[in-house]
């Protein structure tokens, strides 16, 4: 298929991962139609600045609308006629979902349903939809493997993502929609979200404020640098279910559908990740050791054998390299705060 000249629709284009995805698509020669509703879940100025950088490049157009607005979505979809759709728009956040459940149902479930309906009536070559490692929930077998059950979510956020995978499979089976769901593992990097731990830690340490370290630091994550993640998404865009099959595939026996982990396949202790931020900033952290929070899990680690088999690579940037790049962006973007 190739991405040179491809027409790609990206939802959540002004978001953290969406921004980087659009950048790499444009660099690959694709024409990109971005959709974003500029939700105030976090500082909209950051989204506006990402969008401005994308709009300055040829081959990119942006539509400010919600994926819940079916009429507006249909108009953009049919006018642009994408060959590939990368659906990244979502209401994120594990803890936020405890107090704001309706936003997760409306955005993650209803919004994704709208895209599946559009793909049903206006077919595309490949529909790629973001999921999360959180769908593994209460699973204790590490690393998390695509074949594991996802029926024990620990948060509503995870439940909504798991639900869209199940709905997506039914649509692929019934209507022949080639669909790939990719499960992210703790993504970080430049232009990252202010509500995520890497940003919160960096911002607090830089300002001399204390950071909250949950489960007394006894946690580990498969941290994934954003450039690695997006390179994997673009690689998967060309691995169309039903046209490709590999050993150990998660390809459904009854649908052109697969789920794929995108992670490095290694654990980094939370305290070690914080230490990398301290080194990059040249400042020690003041740590408030806290108990485990509702909806959280102690350890995540991806099995990445399927990803490697499909695209020939897996995320490899270690925190020792990725964290300094994130902190360098933070210093540049928020420089006035540090003086």
Short mmCIF file of C-alpha atoms in Angstrom, two decimals:
data_model
loop_
_atom_site.label_atom_id
_atom_site.label_comp_id
_atom_site.label_asym_id
_atom_site.label_seq_id
_atom_site.Cartn_x
_atom_site.Cartn_y
_atom_site.Cartn_z
CA UNK A 1 0.00 0.00 0.00
CA UNK A 2 2.68 2.50 1.03
CA UNK A 3 2.10 5.89 2.63
CA UNK A 4 3.49 8.08 -0.15
CA UNK A 5 0.38 9.72 -1.60
CA UNK A 6 -1.95 7.94 0.83
CA UNK A 7 -5.01 9.81 2.11
CA UNK A 8 -5.12 9.37 5.89
CA UNK A 9 -7.76 10.64 8.28
CA UNK A 10 -6.49 11.07 11.86
CA UNK A 11 -8.83 11.72 14.77
CA UNK A 12 -7.37 13.43 17.84
CA UNK A 13 -4.88 15.15 15.52
CA UNK A 14 -4.04 17.95 17.97
CA UNK A 15 -3.46 15.49 20.81
CA UNK A 16 -0.10 14.20 21.97
CA UNK A 17 0.05 11.00 19.93
CA UNK A 18 -2.10 12.44 17.14
CA UNK A 19 0.30 15.33 16.60
CA UNK A 20 3.32 13.04 16.27
CA UNK A 21 1.36 10.66 14.05
CA UNK A 22 0.43 13.47 11.67
CA UNK A 23 4.03 14.69 11.61
CA UNK A 24 5.37 11.28 10.61
CA UNK A 25 2.60 10.76 8.04
CA UNK A 26 3.37 14.10 6.40
CA UNK A 27 7.08 13.26 6.38
CA UNK A 28 6.20 9.98 4.63
CA UNK A 29 4.37 11.85 1.88
CA UNK A 30 0.78 11.25 2.96
CA UNK A 31 -2.08 13.73 2.69
CA UNK A 32 -3.58 14.08 6.16
CA UNK A 33 -7.04 15.18 7.25
CA UNK A 34 -7.03 15.89 10.98
CA UNK A 35 -10.03 15.98 13.30
CA UNK A 36 -9.99 17.30 16.87
CA UNK A 37 -12.53 18.89 19.22
CA UNK A 38 -9.87 20.66 21.35
CA UNK A 39 -11.33 19.26 24.56
CA UNK A 40 -10.39 21.27 27.69
CA UNK A 41 -9.41 18.09 29.58
CA UNK A 42 -5.95 19.70 29.73
CA UNK A 43 -4.45 23.03 28.62
CA UNK A 44 -5.92 23.79 25.19
CA UNK A 45 -3.02 26.11 24.40
CA UNK A 46 -0.78 23.07 24.06
CA UNK A 47 -3.21 21.57 21.54
CA UNK A 48 -3.41 24.86 19.65
CA UNK A 49 0.38 25.03 19.42
CA UNK A 50 0.58 21.47 18.10
CA UNK A 51 -2.13 22.23 15.56
CA UNK A 52 -0.38 25.41 14.41
CA UNK A 53 2.79 23.46 13.66
CA UNK A 54 0.81 20.95 11.59
CA UNK A 55 -1.16 23.60 9.72
CA UNK A 56 2.10 25.25 8.67
CA UNK A 57 2.89 22.20 6.54
CA UNK A 58 1.51 21.39 3.08
CA UNK A 59 -0.73 18.36 2.84
CA UNK A 60 -2.49 18.89 6.18
CA UNK A 61 -6.05 20.08 6.83
CA UNK A 62 -7.80 20.35 10.20
CA UNK A 63 -11.47 20.12 11.13
CA UNK A 64 -12.57 21.23 14.59
CA UNK A 65 -15.37 18.87 15.51
CA UNK A 66 -16.29 16.07 17.87
CA UNK A 67 -16.34 12.43 16.85
CA UNK A 68 -19.70 12.30 18.63
CA UNK A 69 -21.12 14.60 15.93
CA UNK A 70 -22.09 12.00 13.34
CA UNK A 71 -23.34 14.45 10.72
CA UNK A 72 -20.17 16.52 10.82
CA UNK A 73 -17.99 13.41 10.78
CA UNK A 74 -19.89 11.97 7.80
CA UNK A 75 -19.44 15.21 5.84
CA UNK A 76 -15.67 15.27 6.39
CA UNK A 77 -15.28 11.51 5.77
CA UNK A 78 -17.18 11.48 2.50
CA UNK A 79 -15.55 14.68 1.22
CA UNK A 80 -12.00 13.52 2.00
CA UNK A 81 -12.58 9.85 1.10
CA UNK A 82 -9.68 8.43 3.17
CA UNK A 83 -7.91 5.21 2.32
CA UNK A 84 -6.61 4.81 5.89
CA UNK A 85 -8.19 6.00 9.15
CA UNK A 86 -6.17 6.24 12.37
CA UNK A 87 -8.54 6.78 15.28
CA UNK A 88 -6.74 8.32 18.25
CA UNK A 89 -9.42 10.62 19.68
CA UNK A 90 -10.44 9.45 23.15
CA UNK A 91 -11.12 10.55 26.68
CA UNK A 92 -7.95 9.37 28.45
CA UNK A 93 -7.02 8.96 32.07
CA UNK A 94 -7.62 6.16 34.55
CA UNK A 95 -8.33 8.24 37.66
CA UNK A 96 -10.43 10.85 35.85
CA UNK A 97 -12.78 8.08 34.70
CA UNK A 98 -13.79 7.34 38.29
CA UNK A 99 -15.43 10.76 38.72
CA UNK A 100 -16.45 11.48 35.10
CA UNK A 101 -17.79 8.19 33.71
CA UNK A 102 -20.24 9.72 31.22
CA UNK A 103 -17.41 11.40 29.27
CA UNK A 104 -15.79 8.00 28.69
CA UNK A 105 -18.97 6.35 27.44
CA UNK A 106 -19.83 9.28 25.15
CA UNK A 107 -16.36 9.74 23.67
CA UNK A 108 -14.73 6.33 23.73
CA UNK A 109 -17.72 4.10 23.06
CA UNK A 110 -20.19 6.27 21.13
CA UNK A 111 -17.48 8.16 19.26
CA UNK A 112 -15.76 4.94 18.16
CA UNK A 113 -19.11 3.45 17.18
CA UNK A 114 -19.62 6.44 14.87
CA UNK A 115 -16.33 5.71 13.11
CA UNK A 116 -17.21 2.05 12.71
CA UNK A 117 -20.56 3.02 11.19
CA UNK A 118 -18.81 5.35 8.75
CA UNK A 119 -16.35 2.62 7.80
CA UNK A 120 -19.31 0.28 7.28
CA UNK A 121 -21.06 2.59 4.83
CA UNK A 122 -17.97 4.28 3.34
CA UNK A 123 -15.30 1.55 3.28
CA UNK A 124 -11.58 2.18 3.78
CA UNK A 125 -8.50 0.06 3.12
CA UNK A 126 -7.57 -0.06 6.81
CA UNK A 127 -9.09 1.23 10.04
CA UNK A 128 -6.62 1.52 12.92
CA UNK A 129 -7.97 2.26 16.40
CA UNK A 130 -6.11 3.06 19.60
CA UNK A 131 -6.56 0.83 22.60
CA UNK A 132 -4.47 0.56 25.76
CA UNK A 133 -2.50 -1.83 27.93
CA UNK A 134 -5.10 -1.05 30.60
CA UNK A 135 -7.43 -3.56 28.93
CA UNK A 136 -5.32 -6.35 30.48
CA UNK A 137 -6.68 -5.22 33.86
CA UNK A 138 -6.36 -7.86 36.56
CA UNK A 139 -4.21 -10.20 34.44
CA UNK A 140 -1.12 -11.24 36.40
CA UNK A 141 0.73 -13.12 33.65
CA UNK A 142 3.64 -10.90 32.60
CA UNK A 143 4.36 -9.93 29.87
CA UNK A 144 0.88 -9.12 28.63
CA UNK A 145 0.12 -11.14 25.53
CA UNK A 146 -2.52 -10.36 22.88
CA UNK A 147 -4.08 -13.76 23.50
CA UNK A 148 -4.93 -13.00 27.14
CA UNK A 149 -8.52 -12.31 28.14
CA UNK A 150 -9.51 -8.66 28.60
CA UNK A 151 -12.71 -9.15 30.59
CA UNK A 152 -11.35 -7.96 33.98
CA UNK A 153 -10.80 -4.19 33.61
CA UNK A 154 -9.63 -2.21 36.64
CA UNK A 155 -11.11 1.14 35.55
CA UNK A 156 -13.95 2.46 33.43
CA UNK A 157 -11.36 3.86 31.02
CA UNK A 158 -10.06 0.33 30.45
CA UNK A 159 -13.60 -1.01 30.19
CA UNK A 160 -14.54 1.46 27.45
CA UNK A 161 -11.41 0.62 25.47
CA UNK A 162 -12.05 -3.10 25.81
CA UNK A 163 -15.65 -2.58 24.78
CA UNK A 164 -14.62 -0.83 21.57
CA UNK A 165 -12.36 -3.77 20.72
CA UNK A 166 -15.31 -6.15 21.04
CA UNK A 167 -17.61 -3.87 19.05
CA UNK A 168 -14.90 -3.43 16.43
CA UNK A 169 -14.50 -7.18 16.04
CA UNK A 170 -18.23 -7.59 15.43
CA UNK A 171 -18.15 -4.88 12.75
CA UNK A 172 -15.13 -6.47 11.08
CA UNK A 173 -16.90 -9.82 11.06
CA UNK A 174 -20.25 -8.53 9.84
CA UNK A 175 -19.09 -5.95 7.32
CA UNK A 176 -15.57 -7.01 6.35
CA UNK A 177 -13.86 -3.90 7.77
CA UNK A 178 -10.06 -4.46 7.98
CA UNK A 179 -9.32 -3.26 11.52
CA UNK A 180 -6.27 -3.16 13.77
CA UNK A 181 -6.50 -2.20 17.44
CA UNK A 182 -3.13 -1.23 18.91
CA UNK A 183 -2.57 -1.33 22.66
CA UNK A 184 -0.31 1.44 23.97
CA UNK A 185 2.05 1.05 26.92
CA UNK A 186 2.72 4.28 28.93
CA UNK A 187 3.69 6.67 26.13
CA UNK A 188 5.85 9.72 26.86
CA UNK A 189 7.93 12.24 24.95
CA UNK A 190 8.01 15.85 23.63
CA UNK A 191 4.64 17.60 23.46
CA UNK A 192 3.38 15.13 26.07
CA UNK A 193 0.14 15.47 28.00
CA UNK A 194 0.25 17.54 31.23
CA UNK A 195 -2.01 15.05 33.02
CA UNK A 196 0.47 12.17 32.64
CA UNK A 197 3.05 11.21 35.26
CA UNK A 198 6.22 12.04 33.22
CA UNK A 199 4.98 15.60 32.70
CA UNK A 200 3.69 15.99 36.25
CA UNK A 201 6.99 14.76 37.69
CA UNK A 202 9.08 17.01 35.47
CA UNK A 203 6.94 20.08 36.10
CA UNK A 204 6.96 19.58 39.87
CA UNK A 205 10.66 18.77 40.19
CA UNK A 206 11.58 21.78 38.03
CA UNK A 207 9.50 24.04 40.30
CA UNK A 208 10.74 22.48 43.53
CA UNK A 209 7.36 20.98 44.40
CA UNK A 210 6.84 17.52 45.85
CA UNK A 211 5.67 14.67 43.63
CA UNK A 212 3.20 11.97 44.63
CA UNK A 213 4.71 8.50 44.17
CA UNK A 214 2.00 5.86 44.34
CA UNK A 215 2.30 2.40 45.88
CA UNK A 216 5.38 3.79 47.64
CA UNK A 217 7.23 3.59 44.34
CA UNK A 218 6.78 -0.17 44.05
CA UNK A 219 5.54 0.00 40.48
CA UNK A 220 6.98 -0.67 37.03
CA UNK A 221 5.92 0.32 33.53
CA UNK A 222 6.80 -0.53 29.96
CA UNK A 223 7.56 3.10 29.07
CA UNK A 224 7.27 3.74 25.31
CA UNK A 225 8.88 6.76 23.64
CA UNK A 226 6.39 8.48 21.34
CA UNK A 227 8.53 8.35 18.17
CA UNK A 228 8.82 4.58 18.54
CA UNK A 229 5.09 4.27 19.08
CA UNK A 230 4.18 6.27 15.98
CA UNK A 231 6.70 4.42 13.82
CA UNK A 232 4.94 1.22 14.88
CA UNK A 233 1.50 2.65 14.05
CA UNK A 234 2.66 3.61 10.56
CA UNK A 235 4.20 0.18 10.11
CA UNK A 236 0.95 -1.48 11.17
CA UNK A 237 -0.99 0.71 8.71
CA UNK A 238 0.59 -1.36 5.94
CA UNK A 239 -0.01 -4.71 7.69
CA UNK A 240 -3.66 -5.00 6.71
CA UNK A 241 -5.56 -7.82 8.49
CA UNK A 242 -6.76 -10.35 5.97
CA UNK A 243 -3.90 -9.52 3.60
CA UNK A 244 -1.06 -10.32 6.02
CA UNK A 245 -0.64 -13.24 8.39
CA UNK A 246 2.34 -14.16 10.57
CA UNK A 247 3.26 -16.86 13.05
CA UNK A 248 1.56 -16.30 16.42
CA UNK A 249 -0.89 -13.86 14.86
CA UNK A 250 -3.87 -12.51 16.80
CA UNK A 251 -5.79 -12.33 13.53
CA UNK A 252 -9.39 -13.35 14.13
CA UNK A 253 -10.49 -16.62 12.48
CA UNK A 254 -13.78 -14.97 11.48
CA UNK A 255 -12.85 -11.36 10.66
CA UNK A 256 -10.11 -9.17 9.17
CA UNK A 257 -9.32 -8.01 12.71
CA UNK A 258 -6.29 -8.11 15.00
CA UNK A 259 -5.09 -6.56 18.26
CA UNK A 260 -1.41 -5.70 18.63
CA UNK A 261 0.69 -4.53 21.58
CA UNK A 262 3.01 -1.58 20.99
CA UNK A 263 5.61 -1.69 23.75
CA UNK A 264 9.31 -2.25 24.24
CA UNK A 265 8.90 -5.47 26.19
CA UNK A 266 10.84 -4.30 29.24
CA UNK A 267 9.92 -3.00 32.69
CA UNK A 268 11.32 0.20 34.15
CA UNK A 269 10.83 0.76 37.86
CA UNK A 270 8.95 3.99 38.58
CA UNK A 271 11.71 5.21 40.91
CA UNK A 272 14.30 4.60 38.17
CA UNK A 273 12.22 6.62 35.71
CA UNK A 274 12.00 9.45 38.23
CA UNK A 275 15.77 9.25 38.69
CA UNK A 276 16.21 9.81 34.92
CA UNK A 277 14.11 12.98 35.21
CA UNK A 278 16.19 14.13 38.17
CA UNK A 279 19.39 13.63 36.16
CA UNK A 280 18.02 15.44 33.13
CA UNK A 281 16.84 18.40 35.23
CA UNK A 282 19.84 18.40 37.54
CA UNK A 283 17.51 18.61 40.54
CA UNK A 284 16.40 16.06 43.15
CA UNK A 285 12.75 15.18 43.58
CA UNK A 286 10.85 15.70 46.81
CA UNK A 287 8.81 12.51 47.07
CA UNK A 288 5.49 12.00 48.82
CA UNK A 289 5.14 8.23 49.14
CA UNK A 290 1.48 7.35 48.65
CA UNK A 291 -0.65 4.17 48.70
CA UNK A 292 -1.88 2.50 45.54
CA UNK A 293 -4.64 4.42 43.76
CA UNK A 294 -7.97 2.93 42.69
CA UNK A 295 -7.94 1.60 39.13
CA UNK A 296 -4.14 1.35 38.89
CA UNK A 297 -1.96 -1.74 38.40
CA UNK A 298 1.51 -2.48 39.76
CA UNK A 299 3.27 -3.70 36.61
CA UNK A 300 2.90 -3.49 32.85
CA UNK A 301 5.08 -5.14 30.25
CA UNK A 302 4.27 -5.88 26.62
CA UNK A 303 4.86 -9.05 24.75
CA UNK A 304 6.07 -7.59 21.45
CA UNK A 305 6.66 -10.75 19.42
CA UNK A 306 3.63 -10.11 17.22
CA UNK A 307 4.61 -6.50 16.55
CA UNK A 308 8.11 -7.56 15.50
CA UNK A 309 6.72 -10.28 13.25
CA UNK A 310 4.35 -7.83 11.55
CA UNK A 311 6.61 -4.82 11.00
CA UNK A 312 10.15 -6.04 11.76
CA UNK A 313 10.79 -3.67 14.67
CA UNK A 314 9.71 -2.83 18.21
CA UNK A 315 10.12 0.27 20.42
CA UNK A 316 13.75 0.43 21.55
CA UNK A 317 14.37 3.92 22.99
CA UNK A 318 15.24 3.44 26.69
CA UNK A 319 14.26 6.04 29.31
CA UNK A 320 17.93 7.01 29.58
CA UNK A 321 17.60 8.41 26.04
CA UNK A 322 13.92 9.31 25.90
CA UNK A 323 13.64 11.22 29.18
CA UNK A 324 16.39 13.76 28.32
CA UNK A 325 14.63 14.45 25.00
CA UNK A 326 11.35 15.03 26.81
CA UNK A 327 12.99 17.29 29.42
CA UNK A 328 14.79 19.26 26.67
CA UNK A 329 11.42 19.93 25.01
CA UNK A 330 9.88 20.85 28.36
CA UNK A 331 12.69 23.36 29.06
CA UNK A 332 12.27 24.88 25.61
CA UNK A 333 8.47 25.09 25.67
CA UNK A 334 8.07 26.16 29.27
CA UNK A 335 11.32 28.11 29.57
CA UNK A 336 9.69 31.14 31.15
CA UNK A 337 8.56 29.01 34.07
CA UNK A 338 12.11 27.98 34.84
CA UNK A 339 13.57 31.46 35.12
#
